[in-house]
PDB file of N, CA and C in Angstrom:
ATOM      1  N   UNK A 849     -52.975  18.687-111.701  1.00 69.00           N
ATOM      2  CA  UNK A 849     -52.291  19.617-112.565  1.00 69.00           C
ATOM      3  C   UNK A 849     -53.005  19.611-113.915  1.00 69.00           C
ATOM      4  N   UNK A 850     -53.264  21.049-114.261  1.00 84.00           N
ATOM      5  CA  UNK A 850     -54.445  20.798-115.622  1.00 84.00           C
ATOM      6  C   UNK A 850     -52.967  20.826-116.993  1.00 84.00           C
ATOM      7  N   UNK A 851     -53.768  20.698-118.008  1.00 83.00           N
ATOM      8  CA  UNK A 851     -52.919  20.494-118.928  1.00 83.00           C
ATOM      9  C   UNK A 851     -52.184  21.937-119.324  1.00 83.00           C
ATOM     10  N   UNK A 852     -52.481  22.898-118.805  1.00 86.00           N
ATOM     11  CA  UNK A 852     -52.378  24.468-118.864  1.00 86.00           C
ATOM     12  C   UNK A 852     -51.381  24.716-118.360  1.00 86.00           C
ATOM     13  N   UNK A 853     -51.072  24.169-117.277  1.00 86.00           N
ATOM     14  CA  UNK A 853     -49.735  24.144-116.040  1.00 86.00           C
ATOM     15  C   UNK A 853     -48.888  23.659-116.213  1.00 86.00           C
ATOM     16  N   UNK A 854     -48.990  22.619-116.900  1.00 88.00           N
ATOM     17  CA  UNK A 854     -48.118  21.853-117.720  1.00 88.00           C
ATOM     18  C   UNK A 854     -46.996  22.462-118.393  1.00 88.00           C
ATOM     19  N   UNK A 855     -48.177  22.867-119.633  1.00 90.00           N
ATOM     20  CA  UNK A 855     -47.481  23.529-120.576  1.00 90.00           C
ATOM     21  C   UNK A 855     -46.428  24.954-120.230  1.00 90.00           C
ATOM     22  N   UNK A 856     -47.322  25.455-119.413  1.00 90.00           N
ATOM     23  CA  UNK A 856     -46.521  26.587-118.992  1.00 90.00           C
ATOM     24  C   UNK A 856     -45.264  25.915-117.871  1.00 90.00           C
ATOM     25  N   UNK A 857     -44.920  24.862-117.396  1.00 91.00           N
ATOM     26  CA  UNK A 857     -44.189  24.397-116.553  1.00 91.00           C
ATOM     27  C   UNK A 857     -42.801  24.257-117.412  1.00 91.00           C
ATOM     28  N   UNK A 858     -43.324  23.226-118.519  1.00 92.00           N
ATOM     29  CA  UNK A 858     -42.301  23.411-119.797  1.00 92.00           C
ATOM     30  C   UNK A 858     -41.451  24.060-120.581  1.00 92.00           C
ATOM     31  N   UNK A 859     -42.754  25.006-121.058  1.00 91.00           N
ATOM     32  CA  UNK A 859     -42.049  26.009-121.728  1.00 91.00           C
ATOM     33  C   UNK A 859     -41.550  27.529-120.923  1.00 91.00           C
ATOM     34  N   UNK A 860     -41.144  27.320-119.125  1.00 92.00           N
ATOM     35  CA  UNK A 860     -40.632  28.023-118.206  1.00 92.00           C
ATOM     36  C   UNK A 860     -39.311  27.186-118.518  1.00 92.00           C
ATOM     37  N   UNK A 861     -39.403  25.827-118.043  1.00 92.00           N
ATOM     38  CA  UNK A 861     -37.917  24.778-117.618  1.00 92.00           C
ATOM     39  C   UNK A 861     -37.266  25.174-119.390  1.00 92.00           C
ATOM     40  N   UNK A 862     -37.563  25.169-120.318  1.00 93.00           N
ATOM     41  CA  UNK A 862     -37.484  25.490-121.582  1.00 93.00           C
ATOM     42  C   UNK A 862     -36.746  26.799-121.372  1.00 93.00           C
ATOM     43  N   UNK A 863     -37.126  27.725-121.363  1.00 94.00           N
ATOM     44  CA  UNK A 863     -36.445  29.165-121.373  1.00 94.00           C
ATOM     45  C   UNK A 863     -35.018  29.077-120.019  1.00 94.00           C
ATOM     46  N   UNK A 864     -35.320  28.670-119.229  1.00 94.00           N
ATOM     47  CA  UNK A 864     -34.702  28.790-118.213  1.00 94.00           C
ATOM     48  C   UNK A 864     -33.167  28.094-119.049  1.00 94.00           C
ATOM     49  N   UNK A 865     -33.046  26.643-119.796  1.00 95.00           N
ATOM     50  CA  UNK A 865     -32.328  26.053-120.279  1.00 95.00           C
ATOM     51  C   UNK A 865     -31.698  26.833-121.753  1.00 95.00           C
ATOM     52  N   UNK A 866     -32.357  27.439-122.311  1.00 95.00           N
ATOM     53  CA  UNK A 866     -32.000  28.322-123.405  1.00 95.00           C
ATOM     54  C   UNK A 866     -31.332  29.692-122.728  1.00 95.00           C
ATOM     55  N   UNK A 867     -31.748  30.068-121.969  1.00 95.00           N
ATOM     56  CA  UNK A 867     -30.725  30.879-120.542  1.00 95.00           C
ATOM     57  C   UNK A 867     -29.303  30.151-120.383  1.00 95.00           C
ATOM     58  N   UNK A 868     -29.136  29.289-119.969  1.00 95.00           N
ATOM     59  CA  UNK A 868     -28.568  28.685-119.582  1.00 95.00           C
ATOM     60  C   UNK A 868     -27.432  28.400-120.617  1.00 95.00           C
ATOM     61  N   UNK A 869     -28.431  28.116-121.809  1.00 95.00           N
ATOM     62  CA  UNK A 869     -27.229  27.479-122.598  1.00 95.00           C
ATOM     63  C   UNK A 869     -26.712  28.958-123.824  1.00 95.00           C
ATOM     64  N   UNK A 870     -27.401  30.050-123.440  1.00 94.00           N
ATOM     65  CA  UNK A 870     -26.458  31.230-124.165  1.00 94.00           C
ATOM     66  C   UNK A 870     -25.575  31.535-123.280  1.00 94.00           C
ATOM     67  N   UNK A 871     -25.753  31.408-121.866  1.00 95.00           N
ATOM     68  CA  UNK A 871     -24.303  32.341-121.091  1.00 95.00           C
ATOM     69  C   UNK A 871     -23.206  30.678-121.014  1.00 95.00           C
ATOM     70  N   UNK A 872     -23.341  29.472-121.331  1.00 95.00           N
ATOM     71  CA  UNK A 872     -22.649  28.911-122.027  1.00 95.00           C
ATOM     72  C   UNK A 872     -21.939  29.026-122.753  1.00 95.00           C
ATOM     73  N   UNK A 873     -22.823  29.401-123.941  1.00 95.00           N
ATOM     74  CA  UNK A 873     -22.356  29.671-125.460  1.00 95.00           C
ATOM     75  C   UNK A 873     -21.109  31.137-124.938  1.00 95.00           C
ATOM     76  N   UNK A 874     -21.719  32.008-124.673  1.00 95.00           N
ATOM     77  CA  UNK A 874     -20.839  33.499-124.282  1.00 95.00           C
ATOM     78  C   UNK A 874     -19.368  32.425-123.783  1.00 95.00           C
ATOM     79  N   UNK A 875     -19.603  32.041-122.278  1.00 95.00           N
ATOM     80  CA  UNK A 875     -18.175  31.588-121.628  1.00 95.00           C
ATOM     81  C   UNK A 875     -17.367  30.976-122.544  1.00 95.00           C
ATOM     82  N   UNK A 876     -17.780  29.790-123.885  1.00 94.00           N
ATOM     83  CA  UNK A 876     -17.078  29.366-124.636  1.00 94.00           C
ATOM     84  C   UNK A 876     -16.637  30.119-125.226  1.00 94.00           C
ATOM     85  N   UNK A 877     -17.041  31.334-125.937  1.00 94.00           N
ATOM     86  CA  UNK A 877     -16.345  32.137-127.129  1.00 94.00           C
ATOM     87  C   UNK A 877     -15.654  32.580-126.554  1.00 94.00           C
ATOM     88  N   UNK A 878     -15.220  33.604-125.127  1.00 94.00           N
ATOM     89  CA  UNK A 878     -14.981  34.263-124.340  1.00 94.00           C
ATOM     90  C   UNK A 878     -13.643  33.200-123.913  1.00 94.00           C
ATOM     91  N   UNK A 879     -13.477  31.769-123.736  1.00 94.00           N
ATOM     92  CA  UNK A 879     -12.871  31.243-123.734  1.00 94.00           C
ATOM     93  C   UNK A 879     -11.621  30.800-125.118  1.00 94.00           C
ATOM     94  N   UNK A 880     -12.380  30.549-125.925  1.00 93.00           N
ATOM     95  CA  UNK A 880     -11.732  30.725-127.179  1.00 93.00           C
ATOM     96  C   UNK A 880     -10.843  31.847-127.962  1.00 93.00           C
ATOM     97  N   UNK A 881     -11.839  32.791-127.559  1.00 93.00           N
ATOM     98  CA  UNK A 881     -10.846  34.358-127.993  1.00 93.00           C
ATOM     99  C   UNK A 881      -9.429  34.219-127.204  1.00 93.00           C
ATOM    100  N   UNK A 882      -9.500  33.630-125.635  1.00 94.00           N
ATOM    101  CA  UNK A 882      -8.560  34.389-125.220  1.00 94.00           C
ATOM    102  C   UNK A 882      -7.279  32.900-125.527  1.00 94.00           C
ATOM    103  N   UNK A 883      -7.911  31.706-125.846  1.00 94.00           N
ATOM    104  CA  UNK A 883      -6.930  31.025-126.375  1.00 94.00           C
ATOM    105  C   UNK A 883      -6.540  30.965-127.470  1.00 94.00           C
ATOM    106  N   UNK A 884      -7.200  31.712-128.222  1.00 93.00           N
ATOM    107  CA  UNK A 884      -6.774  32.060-129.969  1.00 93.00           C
ATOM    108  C   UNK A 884      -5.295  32.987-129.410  1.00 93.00           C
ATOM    109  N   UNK A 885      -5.673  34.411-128.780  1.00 93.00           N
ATOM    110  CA  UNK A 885      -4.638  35.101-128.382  1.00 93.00           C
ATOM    111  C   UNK A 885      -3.437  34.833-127.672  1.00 93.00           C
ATOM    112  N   UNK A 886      -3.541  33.560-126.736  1.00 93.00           N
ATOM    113  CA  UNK A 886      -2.745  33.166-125.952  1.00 93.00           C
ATOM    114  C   UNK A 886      -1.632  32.527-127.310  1.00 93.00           C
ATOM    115  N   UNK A 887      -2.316  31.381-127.938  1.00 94.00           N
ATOM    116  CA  UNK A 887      -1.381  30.550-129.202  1.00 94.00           C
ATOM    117  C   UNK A 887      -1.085  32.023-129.910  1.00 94.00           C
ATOM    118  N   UNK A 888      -1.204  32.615-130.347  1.00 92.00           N
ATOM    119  CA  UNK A 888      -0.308  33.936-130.701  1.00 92.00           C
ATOM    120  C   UNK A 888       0.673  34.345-130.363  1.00 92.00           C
ATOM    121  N   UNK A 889       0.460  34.717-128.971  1.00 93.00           N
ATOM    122  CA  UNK A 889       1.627  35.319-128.504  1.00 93.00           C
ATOM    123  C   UNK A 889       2.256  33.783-128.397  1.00 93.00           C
ATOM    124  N   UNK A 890       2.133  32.238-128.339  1.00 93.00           N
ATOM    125  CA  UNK A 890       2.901  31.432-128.156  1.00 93.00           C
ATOM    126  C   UNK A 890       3.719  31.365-129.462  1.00 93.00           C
ATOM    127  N   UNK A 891       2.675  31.362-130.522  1.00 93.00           N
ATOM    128  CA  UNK A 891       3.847  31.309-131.456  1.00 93.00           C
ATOM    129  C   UNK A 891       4.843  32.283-132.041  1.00 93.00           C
ATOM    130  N   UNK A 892       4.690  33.463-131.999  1.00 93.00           N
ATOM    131  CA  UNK A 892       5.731  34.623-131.319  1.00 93.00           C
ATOM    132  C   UNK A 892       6.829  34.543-130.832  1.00 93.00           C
ATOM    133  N   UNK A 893       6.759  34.081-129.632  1.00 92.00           N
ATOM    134  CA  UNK A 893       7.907  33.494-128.187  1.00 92.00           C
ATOM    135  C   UNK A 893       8.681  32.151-129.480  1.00 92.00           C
ATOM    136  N   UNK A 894       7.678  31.234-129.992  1.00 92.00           N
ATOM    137  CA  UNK A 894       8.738  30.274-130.691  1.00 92.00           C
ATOM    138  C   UNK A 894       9.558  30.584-131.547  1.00 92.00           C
ATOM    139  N   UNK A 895       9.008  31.427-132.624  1.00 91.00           N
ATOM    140  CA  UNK A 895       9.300  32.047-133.662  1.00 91.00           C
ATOM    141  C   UNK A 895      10.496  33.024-133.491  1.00 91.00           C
ATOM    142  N   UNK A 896      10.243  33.777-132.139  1.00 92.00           N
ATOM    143  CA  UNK A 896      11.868  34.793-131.819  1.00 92.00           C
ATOM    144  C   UNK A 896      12.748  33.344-131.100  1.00 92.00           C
ATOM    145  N   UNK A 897      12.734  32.452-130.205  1.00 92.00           N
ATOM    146  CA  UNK A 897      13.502  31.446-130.141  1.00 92.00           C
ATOM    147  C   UNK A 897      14.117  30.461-131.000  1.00 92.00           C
ATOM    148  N   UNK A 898      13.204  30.549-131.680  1.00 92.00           N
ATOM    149  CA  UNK A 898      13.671  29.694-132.961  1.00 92.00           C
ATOM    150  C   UNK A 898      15.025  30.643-134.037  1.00 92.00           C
ATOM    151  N   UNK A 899      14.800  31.834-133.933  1.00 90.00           N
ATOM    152  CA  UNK A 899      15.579  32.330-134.447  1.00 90.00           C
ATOM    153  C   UNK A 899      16.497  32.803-133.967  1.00 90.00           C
ATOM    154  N   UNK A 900      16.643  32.996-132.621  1.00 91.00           N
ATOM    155  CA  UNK A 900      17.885  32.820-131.717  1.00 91.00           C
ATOM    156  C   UNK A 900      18.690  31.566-131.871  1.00 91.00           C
ATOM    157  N   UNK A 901      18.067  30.559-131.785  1.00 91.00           N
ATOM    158  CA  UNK A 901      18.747  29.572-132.253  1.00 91.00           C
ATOM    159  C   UNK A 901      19.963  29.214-133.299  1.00 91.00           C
ATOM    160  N   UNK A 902      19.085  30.106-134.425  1.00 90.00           N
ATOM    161  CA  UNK A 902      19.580  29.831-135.735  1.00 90.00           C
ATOM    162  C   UNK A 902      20.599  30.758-136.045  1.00 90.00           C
ATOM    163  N   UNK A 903      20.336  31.692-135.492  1.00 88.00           N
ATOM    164  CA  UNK A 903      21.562  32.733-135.462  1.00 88.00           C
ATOM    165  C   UNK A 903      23.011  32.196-134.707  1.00 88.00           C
ATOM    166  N   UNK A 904      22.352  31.979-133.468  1.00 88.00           N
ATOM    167  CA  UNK A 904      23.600  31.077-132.896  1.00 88.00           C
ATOM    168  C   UNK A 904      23.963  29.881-133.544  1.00 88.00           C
ATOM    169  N   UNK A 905      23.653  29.190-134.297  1.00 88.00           N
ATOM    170  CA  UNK A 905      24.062  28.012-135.143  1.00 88.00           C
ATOM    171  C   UNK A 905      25.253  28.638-136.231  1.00 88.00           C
ATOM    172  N   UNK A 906      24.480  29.489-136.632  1.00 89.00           N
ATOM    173  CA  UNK A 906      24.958  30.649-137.598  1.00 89.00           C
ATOM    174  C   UNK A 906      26.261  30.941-137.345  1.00 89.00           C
ATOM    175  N   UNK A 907      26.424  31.577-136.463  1.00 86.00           N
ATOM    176  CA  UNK A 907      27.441  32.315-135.749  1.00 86.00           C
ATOM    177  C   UNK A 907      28.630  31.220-135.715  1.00 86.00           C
ATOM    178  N   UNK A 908      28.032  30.011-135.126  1.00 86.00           N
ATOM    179  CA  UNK A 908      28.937  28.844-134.569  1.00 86.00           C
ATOM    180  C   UNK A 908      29.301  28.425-135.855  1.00 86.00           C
ATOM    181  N   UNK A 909      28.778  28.454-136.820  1.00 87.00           N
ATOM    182  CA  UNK A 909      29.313  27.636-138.211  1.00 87.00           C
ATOM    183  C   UNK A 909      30.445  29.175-139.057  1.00 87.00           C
ATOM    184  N   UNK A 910      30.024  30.032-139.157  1.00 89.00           N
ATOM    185  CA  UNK A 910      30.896  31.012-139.237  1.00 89.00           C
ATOM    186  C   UNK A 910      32.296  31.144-138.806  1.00 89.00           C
ATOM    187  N   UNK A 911      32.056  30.882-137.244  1.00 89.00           N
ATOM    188  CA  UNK A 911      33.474  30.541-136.443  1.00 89.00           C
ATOM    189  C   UNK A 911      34.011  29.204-137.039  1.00 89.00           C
ATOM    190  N   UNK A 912      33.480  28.468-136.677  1.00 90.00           N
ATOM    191  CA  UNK A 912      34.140  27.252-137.368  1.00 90.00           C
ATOM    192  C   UNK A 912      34.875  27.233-138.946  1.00 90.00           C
ATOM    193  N   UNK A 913      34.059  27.926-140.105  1.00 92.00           N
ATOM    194  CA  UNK A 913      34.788  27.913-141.333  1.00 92.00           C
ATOM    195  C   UNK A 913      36.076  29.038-141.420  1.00 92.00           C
ATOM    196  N   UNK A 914      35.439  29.869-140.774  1.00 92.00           N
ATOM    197  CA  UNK A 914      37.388  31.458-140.296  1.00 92.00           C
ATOM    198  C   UNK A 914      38.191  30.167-139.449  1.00 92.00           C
ATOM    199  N   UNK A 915      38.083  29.224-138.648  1.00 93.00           N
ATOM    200  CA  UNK A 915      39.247  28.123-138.106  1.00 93.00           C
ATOM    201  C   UNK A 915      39.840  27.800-139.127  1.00 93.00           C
ATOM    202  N   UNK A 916      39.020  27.189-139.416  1.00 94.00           N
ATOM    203  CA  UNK A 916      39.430  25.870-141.197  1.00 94.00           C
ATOM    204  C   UNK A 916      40.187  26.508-141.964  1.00 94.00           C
ATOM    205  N   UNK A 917      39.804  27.975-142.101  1.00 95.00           N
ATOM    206  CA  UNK A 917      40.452  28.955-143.086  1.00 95.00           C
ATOM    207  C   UNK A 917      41.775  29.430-142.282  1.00 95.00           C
ATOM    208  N   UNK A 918      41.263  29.699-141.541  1.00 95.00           N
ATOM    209  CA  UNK A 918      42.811  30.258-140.725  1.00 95.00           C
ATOM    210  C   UNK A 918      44.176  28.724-140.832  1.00 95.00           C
ATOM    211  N   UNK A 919      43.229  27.628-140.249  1.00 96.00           N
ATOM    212  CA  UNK A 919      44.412  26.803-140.016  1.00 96.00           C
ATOM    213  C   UNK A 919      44.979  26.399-141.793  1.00 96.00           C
ATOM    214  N   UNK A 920      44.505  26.568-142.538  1.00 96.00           N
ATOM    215  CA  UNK A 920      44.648  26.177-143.914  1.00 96.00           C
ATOM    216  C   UNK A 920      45.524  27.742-144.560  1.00 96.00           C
ATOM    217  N   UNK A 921      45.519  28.669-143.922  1.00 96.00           N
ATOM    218  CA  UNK A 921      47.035  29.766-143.953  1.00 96.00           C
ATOM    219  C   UNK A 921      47.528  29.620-143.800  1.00 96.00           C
ATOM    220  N   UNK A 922      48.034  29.069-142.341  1.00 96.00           N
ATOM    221  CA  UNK A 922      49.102  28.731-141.607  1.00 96.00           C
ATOM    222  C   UNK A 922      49.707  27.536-141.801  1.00 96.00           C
ATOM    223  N   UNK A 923      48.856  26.170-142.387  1.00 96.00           N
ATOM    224  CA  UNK A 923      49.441  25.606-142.714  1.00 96.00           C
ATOM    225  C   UNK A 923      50.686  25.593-143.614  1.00 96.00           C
ATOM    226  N   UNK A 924      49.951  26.441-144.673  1.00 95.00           N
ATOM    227  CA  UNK A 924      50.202  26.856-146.049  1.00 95.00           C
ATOM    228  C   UNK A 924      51.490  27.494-145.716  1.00 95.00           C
ATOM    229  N   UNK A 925      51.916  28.126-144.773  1.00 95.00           N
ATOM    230  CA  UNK A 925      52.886  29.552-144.163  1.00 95.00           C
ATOM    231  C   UNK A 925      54.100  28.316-143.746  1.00 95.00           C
ATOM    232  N   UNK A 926      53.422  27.996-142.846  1.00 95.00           N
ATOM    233  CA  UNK A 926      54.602  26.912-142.534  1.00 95.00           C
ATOM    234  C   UNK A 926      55.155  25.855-143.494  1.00 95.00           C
ATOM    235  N   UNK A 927      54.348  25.138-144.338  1.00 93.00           N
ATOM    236  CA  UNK A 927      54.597  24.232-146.016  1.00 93.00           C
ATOM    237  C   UNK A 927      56.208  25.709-146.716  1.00 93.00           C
ATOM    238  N   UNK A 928      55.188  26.901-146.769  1.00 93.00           N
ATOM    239  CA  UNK A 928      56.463  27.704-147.410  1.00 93.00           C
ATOM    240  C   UNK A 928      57.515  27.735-146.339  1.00 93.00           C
ATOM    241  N   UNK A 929      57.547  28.184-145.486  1.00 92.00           N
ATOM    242  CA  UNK A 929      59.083  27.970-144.941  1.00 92.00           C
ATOM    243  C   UNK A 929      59.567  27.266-144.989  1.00 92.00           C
ATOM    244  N   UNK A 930      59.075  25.415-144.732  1.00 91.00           N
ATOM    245  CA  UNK A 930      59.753  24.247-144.436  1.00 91.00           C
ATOM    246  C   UNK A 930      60.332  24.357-145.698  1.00 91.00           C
ATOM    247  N   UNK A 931      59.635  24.737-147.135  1.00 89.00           N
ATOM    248  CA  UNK A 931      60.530  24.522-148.477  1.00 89.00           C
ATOM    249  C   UNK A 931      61.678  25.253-148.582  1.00 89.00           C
ATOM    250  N   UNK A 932      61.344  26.500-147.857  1.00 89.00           N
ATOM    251  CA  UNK A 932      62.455  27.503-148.356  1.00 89.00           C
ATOM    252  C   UNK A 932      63.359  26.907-146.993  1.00 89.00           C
ATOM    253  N   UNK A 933      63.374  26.564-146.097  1.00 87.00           N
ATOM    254  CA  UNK A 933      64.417  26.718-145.852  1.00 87.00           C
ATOM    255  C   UNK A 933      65.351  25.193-146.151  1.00 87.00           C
ATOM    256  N   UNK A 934      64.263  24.075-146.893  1.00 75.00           N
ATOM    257  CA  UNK A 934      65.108  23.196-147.383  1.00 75.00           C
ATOM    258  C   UNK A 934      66.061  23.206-148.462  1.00 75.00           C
ATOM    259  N   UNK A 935      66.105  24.239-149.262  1.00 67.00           N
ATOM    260  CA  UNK A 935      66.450  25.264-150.234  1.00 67.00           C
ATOM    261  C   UNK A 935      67.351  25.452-149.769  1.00 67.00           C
TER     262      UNK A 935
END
């Protein structure tokens, strides 16, 4: 093998690997884009759940203070009768 064959043997296995390593490079980005997009729409989905959540927390603490309030009328309703009719 002259030193000619060589070189050209090289700088073939050379290109072939720079081939190689751009449709690499492509599959990674190509990979990346579509997991950039995927965590998007994931955080989306959390972001409307998360606020379902909070609404329903919401809601539930709402109900709960109209109880408190209600039973604190009625208490109050019944306190006045028991006086008046100790009267």
């Amino acid at each position: 093998m002259s030193d000619q064959d060589f070189r050209e043997r090289v700088l073939s296995a050379l290109e072939r690997l720079e081939q190689k390593t751009d449709r690499l490079e492509q599959k990674f980005e190509q990979k990346f884009e579509s997991l950039e997009t995927r965590m998007g729409l994931l955080e989306q989905s959390v972001g409307w759940i998360r606020g379902k959540m909070e609404g329903k927390l919401e809601a539930g603490a709402t109900l709960w203070s109209r109880v408190a309030v209600g039973t604190a009328i009625i208490s109050a309703i019944i306190a006045l009768f028991a006086l008046l009719r100790g009267l």
